[in-house]
XYZ file of N, CA, C and O in Angstrom:
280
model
N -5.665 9.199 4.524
C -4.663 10.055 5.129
C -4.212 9.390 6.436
O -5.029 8.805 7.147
N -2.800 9.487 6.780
C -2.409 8.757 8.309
C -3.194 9.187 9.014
O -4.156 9.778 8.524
N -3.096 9.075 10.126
C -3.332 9.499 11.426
C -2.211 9.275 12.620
O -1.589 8.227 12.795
N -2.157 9.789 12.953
C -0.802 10.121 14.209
C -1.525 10.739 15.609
O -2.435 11.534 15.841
N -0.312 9.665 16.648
C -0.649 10.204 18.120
C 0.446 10.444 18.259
O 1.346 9.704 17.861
N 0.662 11.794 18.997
C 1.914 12.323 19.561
C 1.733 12.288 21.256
O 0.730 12.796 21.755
N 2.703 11.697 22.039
C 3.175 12.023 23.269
C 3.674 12.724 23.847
O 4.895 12.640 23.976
N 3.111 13.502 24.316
C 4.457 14.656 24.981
C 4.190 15.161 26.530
O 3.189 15.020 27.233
N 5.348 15.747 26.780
C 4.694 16.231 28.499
C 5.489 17.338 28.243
O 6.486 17.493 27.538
N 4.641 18.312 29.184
C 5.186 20.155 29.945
C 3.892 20.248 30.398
O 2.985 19.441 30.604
N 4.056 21.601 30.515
C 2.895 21.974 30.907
C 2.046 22.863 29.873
O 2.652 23.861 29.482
N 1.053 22.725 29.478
C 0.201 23.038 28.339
C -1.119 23.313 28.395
O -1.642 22.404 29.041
N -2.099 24.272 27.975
C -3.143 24.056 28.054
C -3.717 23.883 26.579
O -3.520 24.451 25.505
N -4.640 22.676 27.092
C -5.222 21.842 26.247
C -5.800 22.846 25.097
O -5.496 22.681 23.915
N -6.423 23.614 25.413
C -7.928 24.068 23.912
C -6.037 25.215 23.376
O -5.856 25.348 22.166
N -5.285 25.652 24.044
C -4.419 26.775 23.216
C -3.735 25.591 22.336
O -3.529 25.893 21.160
N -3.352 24.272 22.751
C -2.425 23.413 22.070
C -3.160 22.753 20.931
O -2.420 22.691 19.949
N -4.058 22.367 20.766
C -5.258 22.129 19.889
C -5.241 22.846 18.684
O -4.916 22.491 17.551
N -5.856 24.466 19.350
C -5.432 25.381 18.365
C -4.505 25.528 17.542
O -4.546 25.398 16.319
N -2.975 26.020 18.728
C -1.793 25.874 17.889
C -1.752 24.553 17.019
O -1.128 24.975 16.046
N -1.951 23.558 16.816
C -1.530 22.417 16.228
C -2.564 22.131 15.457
O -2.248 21.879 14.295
N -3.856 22.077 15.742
C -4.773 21.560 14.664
C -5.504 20.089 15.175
O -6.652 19.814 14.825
N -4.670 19.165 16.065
C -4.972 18.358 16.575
C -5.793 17.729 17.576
O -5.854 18.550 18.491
N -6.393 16.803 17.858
C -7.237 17.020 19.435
C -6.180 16.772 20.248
O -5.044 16.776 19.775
N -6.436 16.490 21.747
C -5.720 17.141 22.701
C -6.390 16.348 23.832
O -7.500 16.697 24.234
N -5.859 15.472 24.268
C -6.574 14.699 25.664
C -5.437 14.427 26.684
O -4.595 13.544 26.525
N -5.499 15.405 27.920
C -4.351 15.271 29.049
C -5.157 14.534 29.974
O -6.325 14.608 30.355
N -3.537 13.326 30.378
C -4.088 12.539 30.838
C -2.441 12.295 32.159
O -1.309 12.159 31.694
N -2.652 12.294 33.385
C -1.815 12.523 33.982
C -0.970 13.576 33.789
O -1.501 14.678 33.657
N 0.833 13.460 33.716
C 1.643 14.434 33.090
C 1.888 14.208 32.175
O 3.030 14.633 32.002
N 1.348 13.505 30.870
C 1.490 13.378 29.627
C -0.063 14.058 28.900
O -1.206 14.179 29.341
N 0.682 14.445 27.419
C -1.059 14.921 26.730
C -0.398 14.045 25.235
O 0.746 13.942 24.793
N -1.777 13.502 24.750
C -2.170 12.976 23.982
C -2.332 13.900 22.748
O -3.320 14.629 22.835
N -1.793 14.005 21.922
C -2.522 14.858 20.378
C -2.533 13.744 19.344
O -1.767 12.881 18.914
N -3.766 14.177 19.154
C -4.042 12.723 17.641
C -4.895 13.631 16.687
O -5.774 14.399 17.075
N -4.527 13.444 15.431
C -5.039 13.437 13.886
C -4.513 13.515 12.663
O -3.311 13.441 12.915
N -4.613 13.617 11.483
C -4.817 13.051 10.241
C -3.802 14.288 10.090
O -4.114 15.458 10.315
N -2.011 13.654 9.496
C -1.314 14.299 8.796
C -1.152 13.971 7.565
O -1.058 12.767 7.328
N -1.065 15.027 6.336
C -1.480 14.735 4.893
C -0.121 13.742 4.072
O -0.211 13.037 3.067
N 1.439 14.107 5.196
C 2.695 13.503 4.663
C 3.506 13.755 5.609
O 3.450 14.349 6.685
N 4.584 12.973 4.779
C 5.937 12.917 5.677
C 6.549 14.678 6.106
O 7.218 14.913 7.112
N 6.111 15.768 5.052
C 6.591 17.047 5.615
C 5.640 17.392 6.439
O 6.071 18.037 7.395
N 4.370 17.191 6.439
C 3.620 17.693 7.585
C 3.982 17.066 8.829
O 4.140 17.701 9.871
N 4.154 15.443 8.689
C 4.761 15.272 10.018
C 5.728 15.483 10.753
O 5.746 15.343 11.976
N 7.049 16.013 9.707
C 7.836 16.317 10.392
C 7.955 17.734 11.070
O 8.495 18.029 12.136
N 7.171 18.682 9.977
C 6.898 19.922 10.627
C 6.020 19.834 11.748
O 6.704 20.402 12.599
N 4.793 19.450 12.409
C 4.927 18.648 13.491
C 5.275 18.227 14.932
O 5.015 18.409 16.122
N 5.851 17.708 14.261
C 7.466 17.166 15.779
C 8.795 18.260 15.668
O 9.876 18.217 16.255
N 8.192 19.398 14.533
C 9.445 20.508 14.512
C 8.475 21.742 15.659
O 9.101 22.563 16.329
N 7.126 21.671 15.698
C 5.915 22.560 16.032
C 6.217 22.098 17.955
O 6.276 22.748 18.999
N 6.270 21.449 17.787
C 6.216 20.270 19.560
C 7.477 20.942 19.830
O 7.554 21.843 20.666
N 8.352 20.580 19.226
C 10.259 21.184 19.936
C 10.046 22.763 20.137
O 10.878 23.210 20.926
N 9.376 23.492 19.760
C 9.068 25.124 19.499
C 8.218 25.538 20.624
O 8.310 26.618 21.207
N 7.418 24.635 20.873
C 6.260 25.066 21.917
C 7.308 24.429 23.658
O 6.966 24.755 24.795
N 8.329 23.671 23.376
C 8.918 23.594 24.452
C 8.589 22.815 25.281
O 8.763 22.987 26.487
N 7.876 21.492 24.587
C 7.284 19.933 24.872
C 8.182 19.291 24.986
O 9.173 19.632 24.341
N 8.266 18.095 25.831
C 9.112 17.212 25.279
C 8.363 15.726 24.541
O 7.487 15.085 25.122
N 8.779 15.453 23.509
C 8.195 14.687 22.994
C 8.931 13.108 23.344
O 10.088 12.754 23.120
N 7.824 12.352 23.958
C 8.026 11.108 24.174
C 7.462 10.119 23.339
O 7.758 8.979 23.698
N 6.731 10.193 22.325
C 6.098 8.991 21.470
C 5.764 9.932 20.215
O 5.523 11.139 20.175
N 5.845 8.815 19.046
C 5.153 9.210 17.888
C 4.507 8.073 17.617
O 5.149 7.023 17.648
N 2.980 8.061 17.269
C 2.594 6.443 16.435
C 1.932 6.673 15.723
O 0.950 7.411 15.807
N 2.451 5.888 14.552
C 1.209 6.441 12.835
C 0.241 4.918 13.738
O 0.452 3.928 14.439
N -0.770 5.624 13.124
C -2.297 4.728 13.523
C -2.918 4.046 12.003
O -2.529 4.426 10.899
N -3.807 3.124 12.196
C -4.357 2.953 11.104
C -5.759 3.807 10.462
O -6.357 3.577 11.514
N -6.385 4.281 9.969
C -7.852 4.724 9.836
C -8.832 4.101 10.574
O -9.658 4.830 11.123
N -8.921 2.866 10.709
C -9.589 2.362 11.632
C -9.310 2.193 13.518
O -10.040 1.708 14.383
N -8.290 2.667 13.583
C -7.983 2.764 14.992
C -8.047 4.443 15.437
O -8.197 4.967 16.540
N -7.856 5.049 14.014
C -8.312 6.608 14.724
C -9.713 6.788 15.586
O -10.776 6.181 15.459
N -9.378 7.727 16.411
C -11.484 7.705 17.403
C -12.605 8.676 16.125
O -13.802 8.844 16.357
């Protein structure tokens, strides 16, 4: 299964964004980190449709390999 890191900045708290999304969640300056395993192209795009809703702005998407996931 991919794995994906999303970039984004607002203001957010970490364990509610997690939740909402399913993803882990590591804020790091004014950017937060969400990374894990989307099953396809509709999950990912629903996604980066989930990020525009919560009122993020999204600055990066990167599919990862399995071996570069943590």
């Amino acid at each position: 299964m991919p794995y994906y890191e999303f970039i984004v900045r607002g203001e957010v708290d970490a364990e509610a964004l997690e939740q909402e999304t399913g993803l882990s969640c590591t804020v790091a300056d004014r950017a937060v980190r969400l990374g894990g395993e989307l099953i396809d192209r509709a999950a990912l795009h629903g996604m980066i449709e989930r990020v525009y809703r919560l009122g993020l702005d999204l600055v990066a998407v990167e599919r990862r390999s399995a071996r570069h996931a943590p």
